mmCIF file of C-alpha atoms in Angstrom:
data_model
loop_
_atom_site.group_PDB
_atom_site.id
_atom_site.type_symbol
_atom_site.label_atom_id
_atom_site.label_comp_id
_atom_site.label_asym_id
_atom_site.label_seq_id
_atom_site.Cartn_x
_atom_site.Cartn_y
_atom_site.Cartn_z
ATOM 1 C CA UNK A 1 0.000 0.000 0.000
ATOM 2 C CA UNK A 2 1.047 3.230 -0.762
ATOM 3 C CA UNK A 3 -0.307 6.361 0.155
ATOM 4 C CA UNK A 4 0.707 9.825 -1.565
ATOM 5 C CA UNK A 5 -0.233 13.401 0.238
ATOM 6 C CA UNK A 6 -0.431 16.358 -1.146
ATOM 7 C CA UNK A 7 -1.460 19.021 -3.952
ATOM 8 C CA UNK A 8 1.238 18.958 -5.912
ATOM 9 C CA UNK A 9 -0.029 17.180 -9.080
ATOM 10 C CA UNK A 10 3.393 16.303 -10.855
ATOM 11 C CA UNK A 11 4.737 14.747 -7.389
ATOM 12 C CA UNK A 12 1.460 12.547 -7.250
ATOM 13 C CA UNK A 13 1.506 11.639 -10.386
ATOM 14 C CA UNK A 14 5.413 10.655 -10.239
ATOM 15 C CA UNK A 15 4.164 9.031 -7.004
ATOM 16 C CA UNK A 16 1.941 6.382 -9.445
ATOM 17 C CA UNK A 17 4.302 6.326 -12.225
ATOM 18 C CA UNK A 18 6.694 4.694 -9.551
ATOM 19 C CA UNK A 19 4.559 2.196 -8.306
ATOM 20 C CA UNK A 20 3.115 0.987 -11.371
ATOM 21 C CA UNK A 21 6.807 0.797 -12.737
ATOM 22 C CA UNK A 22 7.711 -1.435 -9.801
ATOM 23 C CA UNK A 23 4.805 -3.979 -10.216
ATOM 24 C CA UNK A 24 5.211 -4.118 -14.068
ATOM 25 C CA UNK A 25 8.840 -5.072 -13.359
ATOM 26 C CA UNK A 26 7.703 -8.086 -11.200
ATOM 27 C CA UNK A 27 4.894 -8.475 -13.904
ATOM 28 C CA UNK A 28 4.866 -7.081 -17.033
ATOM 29 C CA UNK A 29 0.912 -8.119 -17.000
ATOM 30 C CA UNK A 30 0.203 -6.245 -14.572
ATOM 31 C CA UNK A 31 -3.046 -4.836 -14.760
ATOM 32 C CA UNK A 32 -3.674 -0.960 -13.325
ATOM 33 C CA UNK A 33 -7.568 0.622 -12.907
ATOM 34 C CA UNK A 34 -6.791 4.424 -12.189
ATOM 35 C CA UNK A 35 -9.866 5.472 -10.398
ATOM 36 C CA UNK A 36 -11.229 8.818 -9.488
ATOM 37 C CA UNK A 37 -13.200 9.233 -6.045
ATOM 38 C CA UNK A 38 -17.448 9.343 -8.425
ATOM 39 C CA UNK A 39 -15.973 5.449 -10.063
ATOM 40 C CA UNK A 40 -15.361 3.941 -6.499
ATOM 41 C CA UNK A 41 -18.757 2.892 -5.464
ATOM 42 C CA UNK A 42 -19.568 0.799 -2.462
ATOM 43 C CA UNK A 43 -18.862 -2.813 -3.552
ATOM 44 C CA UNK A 44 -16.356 -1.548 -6.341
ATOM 45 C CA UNK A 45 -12.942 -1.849 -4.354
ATOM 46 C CA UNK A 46 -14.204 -5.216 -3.185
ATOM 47 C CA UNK A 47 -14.203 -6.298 -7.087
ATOM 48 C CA UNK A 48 -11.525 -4.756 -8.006
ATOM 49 C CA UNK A 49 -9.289 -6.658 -4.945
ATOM 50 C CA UNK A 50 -11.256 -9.556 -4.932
ATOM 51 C CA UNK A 51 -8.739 -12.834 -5.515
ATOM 52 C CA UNK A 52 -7.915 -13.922 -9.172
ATOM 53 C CA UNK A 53 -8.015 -17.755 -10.531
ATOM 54 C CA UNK A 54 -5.155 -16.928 -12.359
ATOM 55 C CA UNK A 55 -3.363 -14.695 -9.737
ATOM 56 C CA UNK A 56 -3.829 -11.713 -11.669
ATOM 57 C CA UNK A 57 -1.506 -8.538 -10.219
ATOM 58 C CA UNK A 58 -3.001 -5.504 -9.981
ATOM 59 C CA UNK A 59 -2.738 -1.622 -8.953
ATOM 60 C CA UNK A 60 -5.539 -0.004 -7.890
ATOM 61 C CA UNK A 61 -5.290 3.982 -7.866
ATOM 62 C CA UNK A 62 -8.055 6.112 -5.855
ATOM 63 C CA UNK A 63 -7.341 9.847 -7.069
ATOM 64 C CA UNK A 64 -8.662 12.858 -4.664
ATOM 65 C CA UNK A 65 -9.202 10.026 -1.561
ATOM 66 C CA UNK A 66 -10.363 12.723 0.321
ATOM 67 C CA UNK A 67 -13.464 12.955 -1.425
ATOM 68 C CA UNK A 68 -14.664 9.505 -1.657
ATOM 69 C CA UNK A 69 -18.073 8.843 -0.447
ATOM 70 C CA UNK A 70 -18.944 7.579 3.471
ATOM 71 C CA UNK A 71 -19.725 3.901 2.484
ATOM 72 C CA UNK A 72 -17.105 3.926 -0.173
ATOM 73 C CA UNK A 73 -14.258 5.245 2.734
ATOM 74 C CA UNK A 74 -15.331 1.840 5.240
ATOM 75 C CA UNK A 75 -14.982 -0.231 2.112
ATOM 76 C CA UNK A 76 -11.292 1.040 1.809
ATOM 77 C CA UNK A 77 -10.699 0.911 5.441
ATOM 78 C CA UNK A 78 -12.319 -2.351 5.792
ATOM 79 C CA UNK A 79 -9.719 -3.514 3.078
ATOM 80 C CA UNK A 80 -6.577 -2.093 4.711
ATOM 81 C CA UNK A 81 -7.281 -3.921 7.161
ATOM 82 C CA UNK A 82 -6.857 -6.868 4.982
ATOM 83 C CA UNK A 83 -5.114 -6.849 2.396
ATOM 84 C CA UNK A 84 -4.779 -8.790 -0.943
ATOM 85 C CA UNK A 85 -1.080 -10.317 -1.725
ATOM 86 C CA UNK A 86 -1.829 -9.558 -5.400
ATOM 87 C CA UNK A 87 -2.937 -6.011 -5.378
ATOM 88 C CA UNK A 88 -1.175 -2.628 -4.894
ATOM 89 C CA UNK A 89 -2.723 0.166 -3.464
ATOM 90 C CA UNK A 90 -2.308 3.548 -3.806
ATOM 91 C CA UNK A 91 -4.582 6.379 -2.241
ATOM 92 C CA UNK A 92 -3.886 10.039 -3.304
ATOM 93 C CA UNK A 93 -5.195 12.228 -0.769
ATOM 94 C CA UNK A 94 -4.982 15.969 -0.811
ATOM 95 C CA UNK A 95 -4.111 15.855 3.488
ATOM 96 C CA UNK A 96 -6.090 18.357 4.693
ATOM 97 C CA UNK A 97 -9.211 17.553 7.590
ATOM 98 C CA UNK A 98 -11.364 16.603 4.804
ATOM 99 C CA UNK A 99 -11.174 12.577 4.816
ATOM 100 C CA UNK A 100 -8.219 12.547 7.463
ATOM 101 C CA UNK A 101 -10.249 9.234 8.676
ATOM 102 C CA UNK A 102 -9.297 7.786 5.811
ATOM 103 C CA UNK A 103 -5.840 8.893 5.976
ATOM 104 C CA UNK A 104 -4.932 8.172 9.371
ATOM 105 C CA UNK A 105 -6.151 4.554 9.098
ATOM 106 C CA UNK A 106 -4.054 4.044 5.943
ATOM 107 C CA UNK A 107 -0.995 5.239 8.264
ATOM 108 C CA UNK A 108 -2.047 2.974 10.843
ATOM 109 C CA UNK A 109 -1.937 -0.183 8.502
ATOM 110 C CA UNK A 110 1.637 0.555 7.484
ATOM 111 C CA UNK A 111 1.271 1.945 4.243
ATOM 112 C CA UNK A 112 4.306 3.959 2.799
ATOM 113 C CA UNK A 113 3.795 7.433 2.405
ATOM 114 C CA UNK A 114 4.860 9.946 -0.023
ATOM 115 C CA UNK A 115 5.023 13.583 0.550
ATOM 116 C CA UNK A 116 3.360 15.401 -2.370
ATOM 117 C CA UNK A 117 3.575 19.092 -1.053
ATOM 118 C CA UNK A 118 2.165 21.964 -2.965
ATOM 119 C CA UNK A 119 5.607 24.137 -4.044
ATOM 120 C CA UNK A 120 4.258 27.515 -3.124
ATOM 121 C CA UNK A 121 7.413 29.358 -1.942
ATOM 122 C CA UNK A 122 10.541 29.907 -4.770
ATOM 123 C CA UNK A 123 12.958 28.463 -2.710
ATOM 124 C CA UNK A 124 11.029 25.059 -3.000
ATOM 125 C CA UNK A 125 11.200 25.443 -6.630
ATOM 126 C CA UNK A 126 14.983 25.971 -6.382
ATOM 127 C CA UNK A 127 15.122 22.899 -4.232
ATOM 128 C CA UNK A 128 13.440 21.034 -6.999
ATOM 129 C CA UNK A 129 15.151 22.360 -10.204
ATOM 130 C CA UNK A 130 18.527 21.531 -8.192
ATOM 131 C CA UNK A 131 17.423 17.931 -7.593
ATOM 132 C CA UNK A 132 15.951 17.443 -11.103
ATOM 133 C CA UNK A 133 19.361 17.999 -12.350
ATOM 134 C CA UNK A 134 21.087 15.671 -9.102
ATOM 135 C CA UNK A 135 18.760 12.921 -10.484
ATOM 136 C CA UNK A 136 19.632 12.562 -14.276
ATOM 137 C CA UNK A 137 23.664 12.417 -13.240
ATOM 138 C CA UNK A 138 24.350 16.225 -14.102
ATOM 139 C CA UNK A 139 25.648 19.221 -12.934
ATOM 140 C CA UNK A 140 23.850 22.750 -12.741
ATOM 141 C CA UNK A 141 25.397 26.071 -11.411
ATOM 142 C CA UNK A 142 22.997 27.517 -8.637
ATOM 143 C CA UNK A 143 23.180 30.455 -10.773
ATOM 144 C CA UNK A 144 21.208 28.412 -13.848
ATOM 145 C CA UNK A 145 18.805 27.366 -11.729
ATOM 146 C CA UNK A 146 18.346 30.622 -9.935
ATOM 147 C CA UNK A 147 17.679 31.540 -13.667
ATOM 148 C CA UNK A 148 15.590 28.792 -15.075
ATOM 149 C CA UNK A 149 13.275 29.139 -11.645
ATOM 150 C CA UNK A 150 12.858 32.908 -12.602
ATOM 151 C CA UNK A 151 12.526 32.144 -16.323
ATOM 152 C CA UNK A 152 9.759 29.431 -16.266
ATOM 153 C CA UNK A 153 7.928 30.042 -12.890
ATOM 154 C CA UNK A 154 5.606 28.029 -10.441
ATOM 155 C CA UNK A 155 4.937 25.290 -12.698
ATOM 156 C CA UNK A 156 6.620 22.246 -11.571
ATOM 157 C CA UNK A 157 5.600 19.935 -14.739
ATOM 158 C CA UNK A 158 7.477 22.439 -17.089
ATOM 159 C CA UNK A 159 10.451 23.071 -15.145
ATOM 160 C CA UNK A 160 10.878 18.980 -15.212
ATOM 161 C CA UNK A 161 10.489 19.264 -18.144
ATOM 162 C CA UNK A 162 12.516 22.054 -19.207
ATOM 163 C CA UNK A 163 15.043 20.239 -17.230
ATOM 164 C CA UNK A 164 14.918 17.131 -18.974
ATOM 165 C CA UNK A 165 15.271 18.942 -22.316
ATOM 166 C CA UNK A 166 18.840 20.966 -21.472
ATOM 167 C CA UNK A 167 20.339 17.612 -20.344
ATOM 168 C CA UNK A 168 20.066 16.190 -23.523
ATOM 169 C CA UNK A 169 20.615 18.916 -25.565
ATOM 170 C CA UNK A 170 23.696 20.244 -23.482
ATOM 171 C CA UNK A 171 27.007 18.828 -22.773
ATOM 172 C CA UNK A 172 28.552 19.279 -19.377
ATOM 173 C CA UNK A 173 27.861 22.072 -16.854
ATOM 174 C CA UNK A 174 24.633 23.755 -17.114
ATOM 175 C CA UNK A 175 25.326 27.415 -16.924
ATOM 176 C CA UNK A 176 23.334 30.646 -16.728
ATOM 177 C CA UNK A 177 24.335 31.226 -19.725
ATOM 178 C CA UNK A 178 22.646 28.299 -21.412
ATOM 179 C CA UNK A 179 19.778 28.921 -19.678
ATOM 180 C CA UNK A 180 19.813 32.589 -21.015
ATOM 181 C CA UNK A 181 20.298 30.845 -24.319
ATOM 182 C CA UNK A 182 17.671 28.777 -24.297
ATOM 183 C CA UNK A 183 14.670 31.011 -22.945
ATOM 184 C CA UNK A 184 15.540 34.196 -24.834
ATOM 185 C CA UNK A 185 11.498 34.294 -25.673
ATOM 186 C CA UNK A 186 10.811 35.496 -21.819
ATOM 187 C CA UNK A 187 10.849 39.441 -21.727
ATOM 188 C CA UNK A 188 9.259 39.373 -18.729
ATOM 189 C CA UNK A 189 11.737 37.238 -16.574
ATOM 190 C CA UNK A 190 14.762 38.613 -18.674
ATOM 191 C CA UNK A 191 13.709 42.159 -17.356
ATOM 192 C CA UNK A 192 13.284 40.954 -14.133
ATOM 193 C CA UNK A 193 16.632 39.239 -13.567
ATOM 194 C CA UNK A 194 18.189 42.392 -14.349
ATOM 195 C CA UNK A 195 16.015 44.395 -11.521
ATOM 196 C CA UNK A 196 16.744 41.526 -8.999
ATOM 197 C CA UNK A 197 20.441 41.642 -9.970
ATOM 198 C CA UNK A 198 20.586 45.402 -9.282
ATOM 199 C CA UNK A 199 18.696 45.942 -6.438
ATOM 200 C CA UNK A 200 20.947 42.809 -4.653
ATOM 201 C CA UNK A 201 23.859 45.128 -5.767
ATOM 202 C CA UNK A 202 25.470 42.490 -8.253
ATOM 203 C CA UNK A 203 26.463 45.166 -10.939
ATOM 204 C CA UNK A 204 28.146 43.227 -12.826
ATOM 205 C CA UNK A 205 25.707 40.010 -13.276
ATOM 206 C CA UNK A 206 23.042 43.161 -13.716
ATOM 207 C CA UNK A 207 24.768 44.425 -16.489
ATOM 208 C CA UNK A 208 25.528 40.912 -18.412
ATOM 209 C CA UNK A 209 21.886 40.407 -17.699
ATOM 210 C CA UNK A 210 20.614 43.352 -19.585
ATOM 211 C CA UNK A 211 23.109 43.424 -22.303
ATOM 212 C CA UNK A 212 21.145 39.730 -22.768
ATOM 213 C CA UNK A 213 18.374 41.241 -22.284
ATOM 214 C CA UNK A 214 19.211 43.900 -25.206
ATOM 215 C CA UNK A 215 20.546 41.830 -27.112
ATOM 216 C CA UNK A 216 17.233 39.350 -27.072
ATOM 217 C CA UNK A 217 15.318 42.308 -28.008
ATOM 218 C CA UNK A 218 13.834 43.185 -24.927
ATOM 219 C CA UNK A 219 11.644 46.403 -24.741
ATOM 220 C CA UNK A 220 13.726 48.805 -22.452
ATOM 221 C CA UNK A 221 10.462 50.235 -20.925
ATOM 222 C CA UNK A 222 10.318 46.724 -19.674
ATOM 223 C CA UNK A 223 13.303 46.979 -17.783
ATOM 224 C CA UNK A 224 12.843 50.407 -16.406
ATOM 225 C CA UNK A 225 9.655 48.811 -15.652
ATOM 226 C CA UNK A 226 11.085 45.990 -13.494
ATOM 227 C CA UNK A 227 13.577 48.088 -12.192
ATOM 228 C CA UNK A 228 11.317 50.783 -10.881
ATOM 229 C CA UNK A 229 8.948 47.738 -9.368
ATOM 230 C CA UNK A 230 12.046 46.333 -7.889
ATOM 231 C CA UNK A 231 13.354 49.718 -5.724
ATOM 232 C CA UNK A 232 9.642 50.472 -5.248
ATOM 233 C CA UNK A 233 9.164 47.182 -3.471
ATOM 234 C CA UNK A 234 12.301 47.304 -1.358
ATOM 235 C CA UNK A 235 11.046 51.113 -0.209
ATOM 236 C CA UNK A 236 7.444 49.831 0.938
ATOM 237 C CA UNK A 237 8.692 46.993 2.966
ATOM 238 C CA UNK A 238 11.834 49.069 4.608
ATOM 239 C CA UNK A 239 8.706 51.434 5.825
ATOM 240 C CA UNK A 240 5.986 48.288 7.054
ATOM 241 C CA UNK A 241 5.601 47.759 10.795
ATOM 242 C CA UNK A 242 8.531 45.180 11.817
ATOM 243 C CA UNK A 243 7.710 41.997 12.964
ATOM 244 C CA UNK A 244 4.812 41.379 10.879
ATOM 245 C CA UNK A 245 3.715 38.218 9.482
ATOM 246 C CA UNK A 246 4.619 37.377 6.261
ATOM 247 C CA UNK A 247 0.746 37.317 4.819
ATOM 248 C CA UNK A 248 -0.171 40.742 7.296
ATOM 249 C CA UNK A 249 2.613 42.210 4.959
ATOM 250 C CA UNK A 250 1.244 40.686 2.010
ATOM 251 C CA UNK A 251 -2.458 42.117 2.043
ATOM 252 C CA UNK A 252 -0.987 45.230 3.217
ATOM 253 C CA UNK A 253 1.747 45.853 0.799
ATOM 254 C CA UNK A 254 -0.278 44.243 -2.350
ATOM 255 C CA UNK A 255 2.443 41.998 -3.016
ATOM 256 C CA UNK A 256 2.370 37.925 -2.738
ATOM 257 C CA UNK A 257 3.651 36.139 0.081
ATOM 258 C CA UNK A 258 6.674 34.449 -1.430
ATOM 259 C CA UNK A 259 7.699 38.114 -2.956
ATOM 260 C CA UNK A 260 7.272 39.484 0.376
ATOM 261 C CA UNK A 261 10.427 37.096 1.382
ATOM 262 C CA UNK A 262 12.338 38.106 -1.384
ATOM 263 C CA UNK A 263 12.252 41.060 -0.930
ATOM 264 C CA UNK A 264 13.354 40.902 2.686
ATOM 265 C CA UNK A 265 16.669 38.915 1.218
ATOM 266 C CA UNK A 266 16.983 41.911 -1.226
ATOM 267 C CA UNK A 267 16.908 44.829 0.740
ATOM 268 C CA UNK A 268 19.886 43.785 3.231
ATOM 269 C CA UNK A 269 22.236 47.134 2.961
ATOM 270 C CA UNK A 270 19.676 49.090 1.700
ATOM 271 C CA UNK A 271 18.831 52.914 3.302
ATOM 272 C CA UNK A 272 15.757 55.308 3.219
ATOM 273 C CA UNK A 273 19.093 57.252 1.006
ATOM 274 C CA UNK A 274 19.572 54.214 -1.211
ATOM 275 C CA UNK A 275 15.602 54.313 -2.005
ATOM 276 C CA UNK A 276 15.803 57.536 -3.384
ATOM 277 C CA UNK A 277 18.327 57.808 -5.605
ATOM 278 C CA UNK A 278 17.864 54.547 -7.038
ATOM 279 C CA UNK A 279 14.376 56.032 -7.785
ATOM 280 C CA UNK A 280 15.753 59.107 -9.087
ATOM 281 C CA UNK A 281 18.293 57.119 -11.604
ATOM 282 C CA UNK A 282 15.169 54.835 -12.517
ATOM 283 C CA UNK A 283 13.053 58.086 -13.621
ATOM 284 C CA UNK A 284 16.199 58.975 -15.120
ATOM 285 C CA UNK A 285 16.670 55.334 -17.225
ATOM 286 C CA UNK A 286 12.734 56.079 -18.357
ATOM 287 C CA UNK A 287 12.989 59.157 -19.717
ATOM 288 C CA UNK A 288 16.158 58.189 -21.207
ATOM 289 C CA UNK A 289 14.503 55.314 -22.822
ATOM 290 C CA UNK A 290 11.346 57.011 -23.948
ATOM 291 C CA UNK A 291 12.828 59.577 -26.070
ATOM 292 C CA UNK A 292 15.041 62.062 -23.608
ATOM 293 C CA UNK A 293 18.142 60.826 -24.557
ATOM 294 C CA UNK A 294 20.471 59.723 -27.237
ATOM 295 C CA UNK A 295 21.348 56.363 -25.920
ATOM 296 C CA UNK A 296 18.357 54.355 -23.919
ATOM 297 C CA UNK A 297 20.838 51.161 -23.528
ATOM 298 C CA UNK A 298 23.613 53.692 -21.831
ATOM 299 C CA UNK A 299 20.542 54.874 -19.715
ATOM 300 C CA UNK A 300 19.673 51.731 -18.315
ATOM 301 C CA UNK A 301 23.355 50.552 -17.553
ATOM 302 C CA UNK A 302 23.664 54.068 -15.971
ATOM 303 C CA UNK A 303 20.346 52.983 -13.945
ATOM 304 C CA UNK A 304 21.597 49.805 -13.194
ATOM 305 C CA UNK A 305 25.072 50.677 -11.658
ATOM 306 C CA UNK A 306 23.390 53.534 -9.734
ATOM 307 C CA UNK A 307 20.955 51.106 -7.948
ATOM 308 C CA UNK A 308 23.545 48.358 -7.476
ATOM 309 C CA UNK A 309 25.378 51.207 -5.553
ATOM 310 C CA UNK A 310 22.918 52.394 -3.301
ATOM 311 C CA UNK A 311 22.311 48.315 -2.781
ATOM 312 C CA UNK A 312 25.709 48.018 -1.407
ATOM 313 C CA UNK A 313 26.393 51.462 0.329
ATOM 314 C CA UNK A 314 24.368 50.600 3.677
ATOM 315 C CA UNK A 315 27.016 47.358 4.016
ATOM 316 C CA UNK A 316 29.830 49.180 4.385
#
């Protein structure tokens, strides 16, 4: 028996894959029935585990556990408590208090558990990018995935799978310069690696970043966009009450949780000082860019060496 808990859908469904992998290897006839909670009526599990003349192996999947019905959830518990030789079972339940019954009797019988959690915060992300790569055998600077987790985002199934596609298409170290190579399409991210490079008062990974950014044709309002988000950010949460909860700050601010933590990481060495004239060279940078000057890429790296100053100036 094995039970998988969680909400992260590309962990449970890895958590299946694994099983049904492992039985098929004992028994390449193995047969699976992947169920979801309105296809498990009362009597069905008993059919579905009941013992084969010709000793038939089997995996039974129950998707969303938590939701099964009341008679259905004593027909599962009444089975855990005996179990078939022949079958495998796996429950995928959510783990909240809906159906916790259910789950706590499936811990009682011994079943193996697999933790499925929802990724919400970047540095979980991180954690999984870096052991994507530890898992196929190859090497990734933490710079590249720093990069690829700001280039792709939340979504777990395409950063697997944007992982799986630069290990076979790349020899040796992963860089962040692959990365850049690879996911030139992103404006977005590109302009925000260049804000989160200069307000962290990394000059020169700001500048590479933006002459990539350039380069990829990235609108330079974009970056003076970013930028300006990027000081404005570290200004509203040097001025919040201290000591205040992470989601307090978040409602308050307008600004997601998991920002609200990068943030804090960003604005180490910065000063009420720093604030403003980082705000004055990003007005600067925008009016460069939209017409006031002669050269809008000089403007921004201008912009960006200013702010990466004032980053640094309160750590001295």
């Amino acid at each position: 028996m094995t039970l998988a808990v969680g909400q992260e859908e590309l962990l449970l469904d890895r958590a299946v894959q694994q099983v049904v992998a492992a039985a098929r290897a004992a028994d390449p006839d193995t047969d699976v029935r992947d169920l979801m909670p309105d296809a498990l009526q009362p009597g069905t599990l008993a059919e579905l585990t009941s013992p084969s003349l010709f000793a038939e192996r089997k995996v039974v999947v129950v998707r969303n556990a938590q939701d099964l019905s009341a008679d259905t959830i004593k027909d599962v518990k009444g089975y855990l408590g005996t179990p078939a030789e022949e079958i495998t079972l796996v429950l995928l339940h959510a783990g909240g208090a809906k159906g916790k019954g259910l789950l706590d009797a499936a811990r009682k019988a011994g079943a193996r558990e697999v933790a499925c959690p929802k990724m919400t915060k970047p540095a979980d992300r991180l954690a999984f990018v870096r052991s994507e790569f530890r898992a196929t055998g190859r090497s990734a600077t933490p710079e590249a995935c720093q990069a690829l987790v700001d280039a792709i985002g939340s979504d777990l199934r395409e950063l697997a799978s944007v992982v799986s596609q630069l290990v076979a298409d790349v020899e040796g170290t992963i860089d962040e310069a692959v990365v850049a190579r690879y996911y030139t399409g992103r404006a977005e991210a590109s302009s925000f690696t260049v804000a989160d490079r200069a307000v962290e008062g990394r000059a020169a990974e700001a500048l590479e970043a933006l002459r990539w950014a350039v380069s990829t044709g990235v609108p330079p309002v974009l970056i003076t966009s970013a930028l300006a988000q990027g000081v404005r950010s570290i200004g509203k949460l040097a001025s919040a009450p201290r000591g205040a909860r992470p989601g307090d700050l978040a409602r308050e601010l307008g600004m997601p949780p998991w920002k609200i933590d990068r943030v804090r990481q960003q604005m180490r060495g910065w000063s009420a000082d720093g604030v403003a004239i980082a705000l004055r060279a990003v007005a600067e940078a925008d009016a460069g860019v939209k017409g006031g000057g002669d050269d809008p890429e000089y403007a921004l790296e201008k912009a960006v060496v200013t702010i990466a100053r004032a980053a640094r100036a309160g750590r001295r």
